[in-house]
Amino acid sequence: MCGITARVGDDDAVDTLLTGLANLEYRGYDSAGLAMENGDGLEVYKREGDLSSLRDAIDAERAEGHIGIGHTRWSTHGAPTNENAHPHTDCTNQVAVVHNGIIENHATLREELTARGHTFTSETDTEVVPHVMEEFLEEGASVESAFRDTISMLSGSFAVAVLVEETGELYATRKGSPLVLGVGENEYFLASDAPAFLEFTDQVVYLEDGDVVRASAEDHHITDANGDPVDRPVQSIDWSPEDAEKGGYDHYMKKEIHEQPTALAQTVRGRVEDGHTGATFEAFSRGEFSDVKQVQFLACGTSYHAALYAQQLLAQRGVPAQVFRAGEYATNPAPLGDDTLVVGVTQSGETADTLGSLRHASDAGARTLAVTNVVGSTAARECDDAVFIRAGPEIGVAATKTFSSQVATLGLLAEQIARDREEANHEEYTSGQSAFLEGVSTLSENVQWLLEGNDVENLVDRYRDADAYFFIGRGVMHPVAKEGALKFKEITYEHAEGFAAGELKHGPLALVTPDTPVFALFSGENDEKTLNNVKEVQARGAPVIGVTATDASEVVDTVDDVLEIPPTHPALAGVAANVQLQLISYHMADRLNRAIDKPRNLAKSVTVE
Ligand code: F6R
């Protein structure tokens, strides 16, 4: 949340900075700004609203400069206004700062600085940074030591990039918020996330907490918090710039829904043993999980739903597992020991709630594993191990392809954990699971089939005037019902809720009327029970859309409309059903003219608690 970007080179930086901001807009989009050195001091442009307002202001002024910093904001402290937009500057306008995260001691610092005569122009926590630095510079400190001394006074989590006039250098650091360095030819980039500069370089340095970077057009230096040089390797990213572009689709979300067959194929590639006899991960050898007695999942939002799904897959294989909302875990921790495997499920690998709860589990002695999409992310680096879901970059704020890839990855992980435990206990490996592994291997084709024959648009017209939308399912279809409702409310702004099918009669049925369509999800297992729940809502006049394989003839005959999924292993039917629900949400949001890729009040990467 909030995207920061910076660029220094020997030619004009304005276009590269604006491109970087456009590529980071998914991290926040309520205001944007840019500061540049133009040879005559710092020029700062800030506009509330999306990037187009900033772009217009910059075009009008014909701004230019070879070094600059930029920011796209998701408000935490202060409303989205021109004044609160970043960059923030000091009283002398010689220091400009962009920041992602929260400076927890900002109120005390502001009070002290105000008492010493500093004037603040925004309500943000960030603005203390340039003013503190101004004082150190006035005392005669070098820019680098002023930057270090300033950072040492801040508490909280942050990534900060600073531009000081007439230095030709960028300074930046991170503590608990993401920041990467891009290495180009005679140019360097800093950004919250690599897609910001992917069009210009695929060479990246993943910075560690406490690292301080100094970059000029010619070179870069990285030192630790004590000022000692540290060696961070330059790595190549295998995401192409096209992966992070819309590629002819109207929205990133639509593109990412349609990328699911490819994403799933990448997720599974090389991880299912020949003959579907077992799952194998590049990071792990056989027996890696022999000692695991229980699994705890920590996650938020869509990733939480993927974890709920995985819990059921583990339970089916006899492995006890619990799922926690990461934001609640530290407040109300569950008992764990060194035989507990704690799995953080996080697309971005940067969600503050998830990172906080993983750190808590690690401090309590548990082994931690990150299941993430982003190589080099904080979760991947901080956990004992990491498994990558390999879905490719996801830019739309609503998570789509990454849910599918998370479920597939976690399904394979469940297989390896179960087998390691069974082998350690000298039990026979229950390779009846090969049907499951075959199902995982065919997920990509199944989703492709579904996307080709898809016809949800008529349904959208039929149900667009409803009062609310309910989603129900049993077993693995329960987390999918919750995920379907989350996606629906997130991008259509209509009221939607997901329930365990059998739970309706314990309360939520009171909400059901002829104006509340119910999406009922059928996996092929326990369908007759869900069908009873369908009849209960139909008796209250609600229309029912069944998401089902069409060989379930009783289901097809009972429901009012059908969204078809291909016949598959019941434990995996949720992946295809979820794709149908993504399409419904997408097309409904499109009809309602919603900002599909950037829904109001949200941001993709939530780096505050
Ligand atoms: C919903 C959505 C969010 C994220 C949540 C966790 O479409 O995208 O609910 O799933 O913020 O994010 P990650 O997975 O990056 O930890």
Coordinates of C-alpha atoms and ligand atoms in Angstrom, one line a residue:
M1 CA 0.0 0.0 0.0
C2 CA 1.5 3.1 -1.3
G3 CA 4.0 2.7 -4.1
I4 CA 7.3 4.5 -4.1
T5 CA 9.6 4.8 -7.0
A6 CA 12.8 6.6 -7.8
R7 CA 15.2 6.9 -10.7
V8 CA 18.6 8.4 -11.3
G9 CA 20.3 8.3 -14.7
D10 CA 22.1 10.5 -17.2
D11 CA 19.0 11.4 -19.2
D12 CA 15.5 12.7 -18.3
A13 CA 13.7 10.7 -15.5
V14 CA 10.2 12.1 -15.8
D15 CA 8.8 9.5 -18.2
T16 CA 10.4 6.6 -16.4
L17 CA 9.1 7.8 -13.1
L18 CA 5.6 8.2 -14.4
T19 CA 5.8 4.7 -16.0
G20 CA 6.9 3.4 -12.6
L21 CA 4.0 5.1 -10.9
A22 CA 1.5 3.7 -13.4
N23 CA 2.9 0.2 -12.8
L24 CA 2.6 0.7 -9.0
E25 CA -0.9 2.2 -9.0
Y26 CA -2.3 -1.1 -7.8
R27 CA -0.6 -0.3 -4.5
G28 CA -2.7 2.9 -3.9
Y29 CA -4.4 5.4 -6.2
D30 CA -5.9 8.2 -4.2
S31 CA -3.2 10.7 -5.0
A32 CA 0.2 10.8 -6.6
G33 CA 3.3 13.0 -6.7
L34 CA 6.8 13.4 -8.0
A35 CA 9.9 15.5 -7.0
M36 CA 12.7 16.2 -9.4
E37 CA 16.0 18.0 -9.4
N38 CA 16.0 20.2 -12.4
G39 CA 19.4 21.9 -11.9
D40 CA 17.7 24.8 -10.2
G41 CA 16.6 23.1 -7.0
L42 CA 13.7 20.6 -6.3
E43 CA 10.5 20.8 -8.2
V44 CA 7.5 19.0 -6.6
Y45 CA 4.2 18.1 -8.2
K46 CA 1.3 16.6 -6.2
R47 CA -2.2 15.9 -7.2
E48 CA -5.2 14.2 -5.5
G49 CA -7.0 11.6 -7.6
D50 CA -5.4 9.1 -10.0
L51 CA -2.2 9.5 -11.9
S52 CA -3.8 11.3 -14.9
S53 CA -4.1 14.5 -12.8
L54 CA -0.4 14.4 -11.9
R55 CA 0.5 13.7 -15.5
D56 CA -1.5 16.7 -16.7
A57 CA 0.2 19.0 -14.2
I58 CA 3.6 17.8 -15.2
D59 CA 2.9 18.1 -18.9
A60 CA 1.6 21.6 -18.4
E61 CA 4.7 22.7 -16.6
R62 CA 7.0 20.7 -19.0
A63 CA 8.8 19.3 -16.0
E64 CA 12.1 17.6 -16.5
G65 CA 15.1 16.3 -14.5
H66 CA 17.5 13.3 -14.5
I67 CA 16.8 12.3 -10.9
G68 CA 13.5 12.1 -9.1
I69 CA 11.3 10.3 -6.6
G70 CA 7.6 9.5 -7.0
H71 CA 4.7 8.2 -5.0
T72 CA 1.2 6.8 -5.4
R73 CA -0.8 6.9 -2.2
W74 CA -3.2 4.8 -0.2
S75 CA -4.1 7.1 2.6
T76 CA -3.3 6.2 6.2
H77 CA -2.7 9.5 7.9
G78 CA -4.8 12.4 6.4
A79 CA -7.3 12.5 3.6
P80 CA -6.3 12.1 0.0
T81 CA -5.6 15.8 -0.8
N82 CA -2.9 17.6 -2.8
E83 CA -1.3 18.7 0.6
N84 CA -1.2 15.1 1.9
A85 CA 0.2 13.6 -1.3
H86 CA 3.9 12.7 -1.3
P87 CA 6.7 13.8 -1.8
H88 CA 6.9 15.9 1.4
T89 CA 9.6 18.5 1.8
D90 CA 11.3 20.4 4.6
C91 CA 11.1 24.1 5.4
T92 CA 13.9 25.0 3.0
N93 CA 12.6 22.8 0.1
Q94 CA 16.0 21.1 -0.2
V95 CA 14.9 17.6 1.0
A96 CA 12.0 15.6 -0.6
V97 CA 10.8 12.3 0.8
V98 CA 8.4 9.5 -0.3
H99 CA 7.4 6.9 2.2
N100 CA 5.4 3.6 2.4
G101 CA 4.4 2.3 5.8
I102 CA 3.7 4.0 9.1
I103 CA 6.0 6.1 11.3
E104 CA 4.6 5.3 14.7
N105 CA 6.3 8.1 16.7
H106 CA 5.4 10.8 14.2
A107 CA 3.2 12.7 16.7
T108 CA 6.0 13.2 19.2
L109 CA 8.5 14.2 16.5
R110 CA 6.0 16.6 15.0
E111 CA 5.4 18.3 18.3
E112 CA 9.1 18.7 19.0
L113 CA 9.8 19.9 15.5
T114 CA 7.0 22.4 15.6
A115 CA 8.2 23.7 19.0
R116 CA 11.6 24.3 17.3
G117 CA 9.9 26.4 14.6
H118 CA 9.3 23.9 11.7
T119 CA 6.1 24.5 9.7
F120 CA 4.1 21.5 8.6
T121 CA 1.9 21.6 5.5
S122 CA 0.2 18.2 5.7
E123 CA -1.4 15.8 8.2
T124 CA 0.8 12.9 7.2
D125 CA 3.2 11.0 9.4
T126 CA 5.7 11.2 6.6
E127 CA 6.3 14.9 6.8
V128 CA 8.4 14.6 9.9
V129 CA 11.2 12.9 7.9
P130 CA 12.3 15.8 5.7
H131 CA 12.1 18.2 8.7
V132 CA 14.3 15.9 10.9
M133 CA 16.7 15.6 8.1
E134 CA 16.8 19.3 7.6
E135 CA 18.0 19.8 11.2
F136 CA 20.9 17.3 10.7
L137 CA 21.9 19.0 7.5
E138 CA 21.8 22.4 9.1
E139 CA 24.2 21.1 11.8
G140 CA 26.6 20.3 9.0
A141 CA 26.1 16.5 8.6
S142 CA 26.8 14.9 5.3
V143 CA 23.7 13.9 3.4
E144 CA 24.4 10.2 4.1
S145 CA 24.9 10.7 7.9
A146 CA 21.9 13.0 8.0
F147 CA 19.8 10.3 6.4
R148 CA 21.1 7.6 8.7
D149 CA 20.5 9.8 11.8
T150 CA 17.0 10.6 10.6
I151 CA 16.1 7.0 10.1
S152 CA 17.5 6.0 13.5
M153 CA 14.9 8.4 15.1
L154 CA 11.9 6.7 13.4
S155 CA 9.9 3.8 14.8
G156 CA 7.3 1.8 12.9
S157 CA 7.6 0.1 9.5
F158 CA 8.7 2.0 6.5
A159 CA 10.4 2.2 3.2
V160 CA 11.7 5.7 2.5
A161 CA 13.4 7.3 -0.5
V162 CA 15.0 10.7 -0.3
L163 CA 16.2 13.3 -2.8
V164 CA 18.4 16.1 -1.6
E165 CA 19.0 19.0 -4.0
E166 CA 22.2 19.2 -5.9
T167 CA 23.5 15.8 -4.8
G168 CA 22.7 13.8 -7.9
E169 CA 22.2 10.9 -5.5
L170 CA 19.2 8.9 -4.2
Y171 CA 19.1 7.6 -0.6
A172 CA 16.7 4.9 0.6
T173 CA 16.1 2.4 3.3
R174 CA 13.6 -0.1 4.4
K175 CA 12.4 -1.5 7.7
G176 CA 9.4 -3.8 7.4
S177 CA 8.1 -2.4 4.1
P178 CA 9.2 -3.6 0.7
L179 CA 11.9 -1.9 -1.4
V180 CA 13.9 -3.1 -4.3
L181 CA 16.8 -1.6 -6.3
G182 CA 16.7 -1.9 -10.1
V183 CA 20.1 -1.9 -11.9
G184 CA 20.1 -0.5 -15.4
E185 CA 22.8 0.8 -17.7
N186 CA 23.8 4.2 -16.3
E187 CA 20.6 4.3 -14.4
Y188 CA 19.2 3.0 -11.1
F189 CA 15.7 2.6 -9.9
L190 CA 14.1 2.2 -6.5
A191 CA 10.6 0.9 -6.1
S192 CA 8.2 -0.9 -3.8
D193 CA 7.9 -3.6 -6.3
A194 CA 9.9 -4.7 -9.4
P195 CA 7.1 -4.3 -12.0
A196 CA 7.7 -0.5 -11.5
F197 CA 10.9 -0.7 -13.6
L198 CA 10.5 -4.0 -15.5
E199 CA 10.3 -2.2 -18.8
F200 CA 13.7 -0.7 -18.2
T201 CA 15.7 -3.5 -16.5
D202 CA 15.2 -7.0 -15.3
Q203 CA 18.2 -6.8 -12.9
V204 CA 17.2 -6.4 -9.3
V205 CA 18.7 -6.3 -5.9
Y206 CA 16.3 -7.4 -3.1
L207 CA 17.1 -5.1 -0.1
E208 CA 17.0 -6.3 3.5
D209 CA 15.6 -4.5 6.5
G210 CA 18.1 -1.9 7.7
D211 CA 20.0 -1.6 4.4
V212 CA 20.8 1.9 3.3
V213 CA 21.2 2.5 -0.4
R214 CA 23.0 5.3 -2.1
A215 CA 22.6 5.4 -5.9
S216 CA 23.9 7.8 -8.5
A217 CA 23.8 7.5 -12.3
E218 CA 27.2 5.7 -12.1
D219 CA 27.0 3.3 -9.2
H220 CA 25.3 2.2 -6.0
H221 CA 26.4 1.4 -2.5
I222 CA 24.5 -0.6 0.1
T223 CA 25.4 -0.5 3.7
D224 CA 23.8 -2.0 6.8
A225 CA 22.3 0.0 9.7
N226 CA 25.9 0.5 11.2
G227 CA 27.3 1.8 8.0
D228 CA 29.2 -1.4 7.1
P229 CA 29.1 -2.4 3.4
V230 CA 26.9 -5.4 2.6
D231 CA 26.9 -7.5 -0.5
R232 CA 23.5 -8.0 -2.0
P233 CA 23.5 -10.0 -5.2
V234 CA 22.0 -8.6 -8.5
Q235 CA 19.4 -11.1 -9.6
S236 CA 17.5 -11.5 -12.9
I237 CA 13.7 -11.5 -12.7
D238 CA 12.0 -13.9 -15.1
W239 CA 8.7 -11.9 -15.3
S240 CA 8.6 -10.1 -18.7
P241 CA 7.2 -6.6 -19.1
E242 CA 4.3 -8.0 -21.1
D243 CA 3.3 -10.1 -18.1
A244 CA 2.7 -6.8 -16.3
E245 CA 0.7 -5.2 -19.1
K246 CA -3.0 -5.5 -20.1
G247 CA -2.2 -7.2 -23.4
G248 CA -5.4 -6.1 -25.2
Y249 CA -7.8 -6.8 -22.3
D250 CA -10.0 -4.0 -20.9
H251 CA -8.8 -4.7 -17.4
Y252 CA -6.0 -6.5 -15.7
M253 CA -8.5 -8.5 -13.8
K254 CA -10.0 -9.9 -17.0
K255 CA -6.5 -10.7 -18.3
E256 CA -5.5 -12.4 -15.1
I257 CA -8.7 -14.5 -15.1
H258 CA -7.8 -15.6 -18.6
E259 CA -4.2 -16.3 -17.6
Q260 CA -5.2 -19.0 -15.2
P261 CA -4.6 -22.0 -17.5
T262 CA -1.0 -20.8 -18.0
A263 CA -0.6 -19.9 -14.4
L264 CA -1.8 -23.3 -13.2
A265 CA 0.4 -25.1 -15.7
Q266 CA 3.4 -23.1 -14.4
T267 CA 2.4 -23.8 -10.8
V268 CA 2.2 -27.5 -11.3
R269 CA 5.1 -28.0 -13.7
G270 CA 7.7 -30.4 -12.4
R271 CA 5.9 -30.9 -9.1
V272 CA 3.8 -33.9 -9.8
E273 CA 5.8 -37.1 -10.0
D274 CA 5.4 -39.3 -13.1
G275 CA 2.4 -41.6 -12.9
H276 CA 0.9 -39.2 -10.3
T277 CA 2.6 -41.1 -7.5
G278 CA 3.5 -38.1 -5.3
A279 CA 4.2 -34.4 -5.2
T280 CA 7.7 -33.0 -5.1
F281 CA 9.0 -29.5 -4.4
E282 CA 12.3 -28.1 -5.6
A283 CA 12.9 -26.7 -2.1
F284 CA 12.3 -29.9 -0.2
S285 CA 13.6 -33.5 -0.2
R286 CA 11.6 -36.6 0.7
G287 CA 11.0 -36.8 4.5
E288 CA 11.3 -33.0 5.0
F289 CA 7.9 -32.9 6.9
S290 CA 8.2 -36.3 8.7
D291 CA 8.1 -34.6 12.1
V292 CA 5.2 -32.2 11.4
K293 CA 2.4 -32.9 13.9
Q294 CA 0.2 -30.0 12.9
V295 CA -0.1 -27.2 10.4
Q296 CA -1.2 -23.7 11.1
F297 CA -2.0 -21.4 8.2
L298 CA -1.8 -17.6 8.6
A299 CA -3.3 -15.4 5.9
C300 CA -5.7 -12.6 5.0
G301 CA -8.4 -12.0 2.4
T302 CA -8.3 -14.2 -0.6
S303 CA -5.2 -16.0 0.7
Y304 CA -7.1 -16.8 3.8
H305 CA -9.8 -18.5 1.7
A306 CA -7.1 -20.5 -0.1
A307 CA -5.8 -21.5 3.3
L308 CA -9.3 -22.7 4.4
Y309 CA -9.4 -24.8 1.3
A310 CA -6.0 -26.3 2.0
Q311 CA -7.0 -27.1 5.6
Q312 CA -9.6 -29.4 4.2
L313 CA -7.1 -31.0 1.8
L314 CA -4.8 -31.7 4.7
A315 CA -7.7 -33.0 6.9
Q316 CA -8.6 -35.4 4.1
R317 CA -5.1 -36.8 4.3
G318 CA -5.2 -37.1 8.1
V319 CA -3.1 -34.0 8.9
P320 CA -4.4 -31.7 11.6
A321 CA -4.5 -28.1 10.4
Q322 CA -5.9 -24.8 11.6
V323 CA -6.4 -21.5 9.8
F324 CA -6.0 -18.1 11.4
R325 CA -6.7 -14.6 10.2
A326 CA -3.2 -13.2 10.3
G327 CA -4.4 -9.9 11.8
E328 CA -5.8 -11.7 14.8
Y329 CA -3.0 -14.2 15.4
A330 CA -0.6 -12.2 17.5
T331 CA -3.5 -11.0 19.7
N332 CA -4.9 -14.4 20.2
P333 CA -2.1 -16.9 19.5
A334 CA -2.7 -20.6 19.3
P335 CA -0.4 -23.0 21.1
L336 CA 2.4 -24.3 18.9
G337 CA 5.7 -26.1 19.2
D338 CA 8.7 -27.1 17.2
D339 CA 6.6 -29.8 15.5
T340 CA 4.1 -27.2 14.2
L341 CA 4.6 -26.1 10.6
V342 CA 3.3 -22.5 10.3
V343 CA 2.5 -21.6 6.7
G344 CA 2.1 -18.0 5.7
V345 CA -0.1 -17.8 2.6
T346 CA 0.5 -14.4 0.9
Q347 CA 0.4 -13.5 -2.8
S348 CA 2.5 -10.4 -2.3
G349 CA 4.7 -11.7 0.5
E350 CA 4.4 -8.2 2.0
T351 CA 1.1 -8.2 3.9
A352 CA 1.9 -6.6 7.3
D353 CA -0.6 -8.7 9.2
T354 CA 0.8 -11.9 7.8
L355 CA 4.4 -10.9 8.3
G356 CA 3.7 -9.9 11.9
S357 CA 2.0 -13.2 12.7
L358 CA 4.7 -15.2 11.0
R359 CA 7.3 -13.4 13.1
H360 CA 5.3 -14.2 16.2
A361 CA 5.2 -17.9 15.3
S362 CA 8.9 -17.9 14.5
D363 CA 9.7 -16.3 17.8
A364 CA 7.6 -19.0 19.6
G365 CA 9.9 -21.6 18.0
A366 CA 7.8 -22.9 15.1
R367 CA 9.1 -23.7 11.7
T368 CA 7.8 -21.2 9.1
L369 CA 7.1 -21.6 5.5
A370 CA 6.0 -18.8 3.0
V371 CA 3.7 -19.8 0.2
T372 CA 3.9 -16.7 -2.0
N373 CA 4.0 -15.4 -5.6
V374 CA 6.9 -13.0 -5.2
V375 CA 10.5 -14.2 -5.2
G376 CA 12.5 -11.9 -2.9
S377 CA 9.5 -10.8 -1.0
T378 CA 9.8 -10.2 2.8
A379 CA 7.8 -13.4 3.6
A380 CA 10.0 -15.5 1.3
R381 CA 13.1 -14.1 2.9
E382 CA 12.1 -14.1 6.5
C383 CA 10.5 -17.6 6.7
D384 CA 12.6 -20.7 7.1
D385 CA 11.5 -21.9 3.7
A386 CA 9.5 -20.6 0.8
V387 CA 7.4 -22.2 -1.9
F388 CA 6.5 -20.1 -4.9
I389 CA 3.1 -20.4 -6.5
R390 CA 4.5 -19.2 -9.9
A391 CA 1.3 -17.4 -11.1
G392 CA 3.2 -14.5 -12.7
P393 CA 2.6 -10.8 -11.7
E394 CA -0.9 -10.0 -10.6
I395 CA -1.7 -6.3 -11.0
G396 CA -5.5 -6.2 -10.6
V397 CA -6.3 -5.4 -7.0
A398 CA -8.7 -8.3 -6.8
A399 CA -6.8 -11.5 -6.5
T400 CA -7.8 -14.1 -9.2
K401 CA -5.2 -16.3 -10.7
T402 CA -3.2 -16.3 -7.5
F403 CA -6.1 -18.0 -5.7
S404 CA -6.1 -20.9 -8.2
S405 CA -2.3 -21.2 -8.0
Q406 CA -2.3 -21.0 -4.2
V407 CA -4.9 -23.9 -4.0
A408 CA -2.9 -26.0 -6.5
T409 CA 0.4 -25.3 -4.6
L410 CA -1.2 -26.0 -1.2
G411 CA -2.8 -29.2 -2.5
L412 CA 0.6 -30.5 -3.6
L413 CA 2.1 -29.4 -0.3
A414 CA -0.6 -31.3 1.5
E415 CA 0.4 -34.4 -0.5
Q416 CA 4.0 -34.1 0.4
I417 CA 3.3 -33.5 4.1
A418 CA 1.0 -36.5 4.2
R419 CA 3.4 -38.8 2.5
D420 CA 6.3 -37.8 4.6
R421 CA 4.3 -38.4 7.8
E422 CA 3.0 -41.7 6.6
E423 CA 6.4 -42.9 5.6
A424 CA 7.9 -41.8 8.9
N425 CA 5.2 -43.8 10.7
H426 CA 5.9 -46.9 8.4
E427 CA 2.3 -46.5 7.1
E428 CA 1.6 -47.4 3.6
Y429 CA 1.5 -44.3 1.4
T430 CA -2.2 -43.9 0.6
S431 CA -1.5 -43.5 -3.1
G432 CA -5.3 -43.6 -3.7
Q433 CA -4.4 -39.9 -3.8
S434 CA -3.0 -40.3 -7.3
A435 CA -6.5 -39.4 -8.6
F436 CA -6.1 -36.1 -6.7
L437 CA -2.7 -35.5 -8.3
E438 CA -4.0 -36.3 -11.7
G439 CA -6.7 -33.8 -11.0
V440 CA -4.1 -31.2 -10.1
S441 CA -2.3 -31.9 -13.3
T442 CA -5.5 -31.3 -15.3
L443 CA -6.6 -28.1 -13.6
S444 CA -5.1 -26.0 -16.3
E445 CA -7.0 -27.8 -19.1
N446 CA -10.3 -27.7 -17.1
V447 CA -10.0 -24.0 -16.5
Q448 CA -9.2 -23.4 -20.2
W449 CA -12.3 -25.4 -21.2
L450 CA -14.4 -23.3 -18.9
L451 CA -13.1 -20.0 -20.1
E452 CA -13.7 -21.0 -23.7
G453 CA -17.3 -21.9 -23.2
N454 CA -18.2 -19.2 -20.8
D455 CA -21.5 -17.4 -21.0
V456 CA -22.0 -15.5 -17.7
E457 CA -23.0 -12.2 -19.3
N458 CA -26.7 -13.1 -19.8
L459 CA -26.9 -14.1 -16.2
V460 CA -25.5 -10.7 -15.1
D461 CA -28.3 -8.9 -17.0
R462 CA -30.9 -11.1 -15.3
Y463 CA -29.7 -10.5 -11.8
R464 CA -28.2 -7.1 -11.8
D465 CA -31.0 -5.4 -9.8
A466 CA -30.9 -7.7 -6.8
D467 CA -30.8 -6.5 -3.2
A468 CA -28.0 -8.8 -2.2
Y469 CA -26.2 -11.9 -3.4
F470 CA -25.5 -15.0 -1.4
F471 CA -23.0 -17.8 -2.0
I472 CA -23.3 -21.2 -0.4
G473 CA -21.2 -24.4 -0.5
R474 CA -20.1 -27.4 1.5
G475 CA -16.7 -28.9 2.0
V476 CA -14.2 -27.3 -0.3
M477 CA -17.0 -25.3 -1.8
H478 CA -17.4 -23.4 1.5
P479 CA -14.2 -21.4 1.2
V480 CA -15.0 -20.9 -2.5
A481 CA -18.4 -19.5 -1.5
K482 CA -16.6 -17.0 0.9
E483 CA -14.1 -16.1 -1.8
G484 CA -16.9 -15.6 -4.4
A485 CA -18.7 -13.2 -2.1
L486 CA -15.4 -11.4 -1.2
K487 CA -14.7 -10.8 -4.9
F488 CA -18.2 -9.8 -5.6
K489 CA -18.5 -7.2 -2.9
E490 CA -14.9 -5.9 -3.6
I491 CA -15.4 -5.0 -7.2
T492 CA -19.2 -4.5 -7.6
Y493 CA -19.8 -2.7 -4.3
E494 CA -23.0 -4.8 -3.9
H495 CA -23.8 -6.6 -0.7
A496 CA -22.6 -10.2 -0.9
E497 CA -22.0 -12.9 1.7
G498 CA -20.7 -16.5 1.6
F499 CA -21.9 -19.2 3.9
A500 CA -21.5 -22.9 4.6
A501 CA -24.6 -24.3 2.9
G502 CA -25.9 -26.0 6.0
E503 CA -25.5 -22.8 8.1
L504 CA -28.2 -20.8 6.4
K505 CA -31.0 -22.2 8.5
H506 CA -29.2 -21.1 11.6
G507 CA -29.7 -17.4 10.9
P508 CA -28.8 -16.1 7.5
L509 CA -32.0 -17.6 5.9
A510 CA -33.8 -14.6 7.4
L511 CA -32.1 -12.5 4.8
V512 CA -33.3 -14.6 1.8
T513 CA -36.0 -13.1 -0.4
P514 CA -37.0 -13.3 -4.1
D515 CA -34.6 -10.4 -4.5
T516 CA -31.5 -12.2 -3.2
P517 CA -30.1 -14.6 -5.8
V518 CA -28.2 -17.5 -4.3
F519 CA -25.1 -19.0 -6.0
A520 CA -25.0 -22.7 -4.9
L521 CA -21.7 -24.5 -5.5
F522 CA -21.6 -28.3 -6.0
S523 CA -18.4 -30.3 -5.9
G524 CA -19.9 -33.8 -6.7
E525 CA -19.6 -34.7 -3.0
N526 CA -22.5 -34.3 -0.6
D527 CA -24.5 -32.6 -3.4
E528 CA -27.8 -34.0 -2.1
K529 CA -27.3 -32.1 1.2
T530 CA -26.6 -28.9 -0.6
L531 CA -29.6 -29.5 -2.8
N532 CA -31.7 -29.6 0.4
N533 CA -30.4 -26.1 1.2
V534 CA -31.2 -25.0 -2.3
K535 CA -34.8 -26.1 -1.8
E536 CA -34.9 -24.1 1.5
V537 CA -34.0 -20.9 -0.3
Q538 CA -36.2 -21.6 -3.3
A539 CA -39.1 -22.0 -0.8
R540 CA -38.4 -18.4 0.2
G541 CA -38.6 -17.3 -3.4
A542 CA -34.9 -16.8 -4.0
P543 CA -33.6 -17.7 -7.5
V544 CA -30.7 -20.2 -7.4
I545 CA -27.7 -20.3 -9.8
G546 CA -26.0 -23.7 -9.5
V547 CA -22.3 -23.9 -10.2
T548 CA -22.0 -27.5 -11.1
A549 CA -20.8 -30.2 -13.5
T550 CA -23.7 -30.9 -15.8
D551 CA -23.6 -34.7 -15.2
A552 CA -25.2 -33.8 -11.8
S553 CA -28.6 -34.1 -13.4
E554 CA -30.6 -33.6 -10.2
V555 CA -28.8 -30.4 -9.5
V556 CA -29.3 -29.2 -13.0
D557 CA -33.0 -30.0 -12.9
T558 CA -33.5 -28.2 -9.6
V559 CA -31.7 -24.9 -9.9
D560 CA -32.9 -21.9 -11.9
D561 CA -29.7 -21.3 -13.8
V562 CA -26.5 -23.2 -14.3
L563 CA -22.9 -22.2 -14.5
E564 CA -21.1 -25.2 -15.8
I565 CA -17.8 -26.6 -14.5
P566 CA -16.1 -29.6 -16.0
P567 CA -16.3 -32.9 -14.1
T568 CA -13.2 -33.2 -11.9
H569 CA -11.9 -34.7 -8.6
P570 CA -14.4 -33.3 -6.0
A571 CA -11.5 -31.9 -3.9
L572 CA -10.5 -29.7 -6.9
A573 CA -13.9 -28.7 -8.2
G574 CA -13.7 -25.5 -6.2
V575 CA -10.9 -24.1 -8.4
A576 CA -13.2 -24.2 -11.5
A577 CA -16.2 -23.0 -9.6
N578 CA -14.2 -20.1 -8.3
V579 CA -13.3 -19.1 -11.9
Q580 CA -17.0 -18.9 -12.8
L581 CA -17.6 -16.7 -9.7
Q582 CA -14.7 -14.5 -10.8
L583 CA -16.3 -14.0 -14.2
I584 CA -19.7 -13.2 -12.6
S585 CA -18.1 -10.6 -10.4
Y586 CA -16.1 -9.1 -13.2
H587 CA -19.0 -8.8 -15.6
M588 CA -21.4 -7.5 -13.0
A589 CA -18.8 -4.8 -12.0
D590 CA -18.3 -4.0 -15.6
R591 CA -22.1 -3.5 -16.1
L592 CA -22.2 -1.3 -13.1
N593 CA -19.2 0.7 -14.4
R594 CA -17.0 0.1 -11.4
A595 CA -13.3 0.8 -11.2
I596 CA -12.6 -2.9 -11.6
D597 CA -8.8 -2.9 -11.3
K598 CA -8.7 -0.3 -8.6
P599 CA -11.8 -0.7 -6.4
R600 CA -12.5 2.2 -4.0
N601 CA -10.8 2.2 -0.6
L602 CA -8.6 -0.7 -1.4
A603 CA -5.0 -1.4 -2.4
K604 CA -3.3 -4.6 -3.5
S605 CA -0.5 -4.9 -1.1
V606 CA -1.5 -4.0 2.5
T607 CA 1.7 -3.1 4.3
V608 CA 0.1 -1.6 7.4
E609 CA -1.5 -3.5 10.3
Ligands
F6R1 C1 -8.9 -9.7 -2.4 C2 -7.5 -9.5 -2.1 C3 -7.1 -9.3 -0.7 C4 -5.7 -10.1 -0.5 C5 -5.2 -9.8 0.9 C6 -4.0 -10.6 1.2 O1 -9.2 -9.9 -3.8 O2 -6.7 -9.4 -3.0 O3 -8.1 -9.8 0.2 O4 -5.9 -11.4 -0.7 O5 -5.0 -8.4 1.1 O6 -2.9 -10.2 0.4 P1 -1.7 -11.2 0.2 O7 -2.1 -12.5 -0.4 O8 -0.8 -10.4 -0.7 O9 -1.1 -11.4 1.6

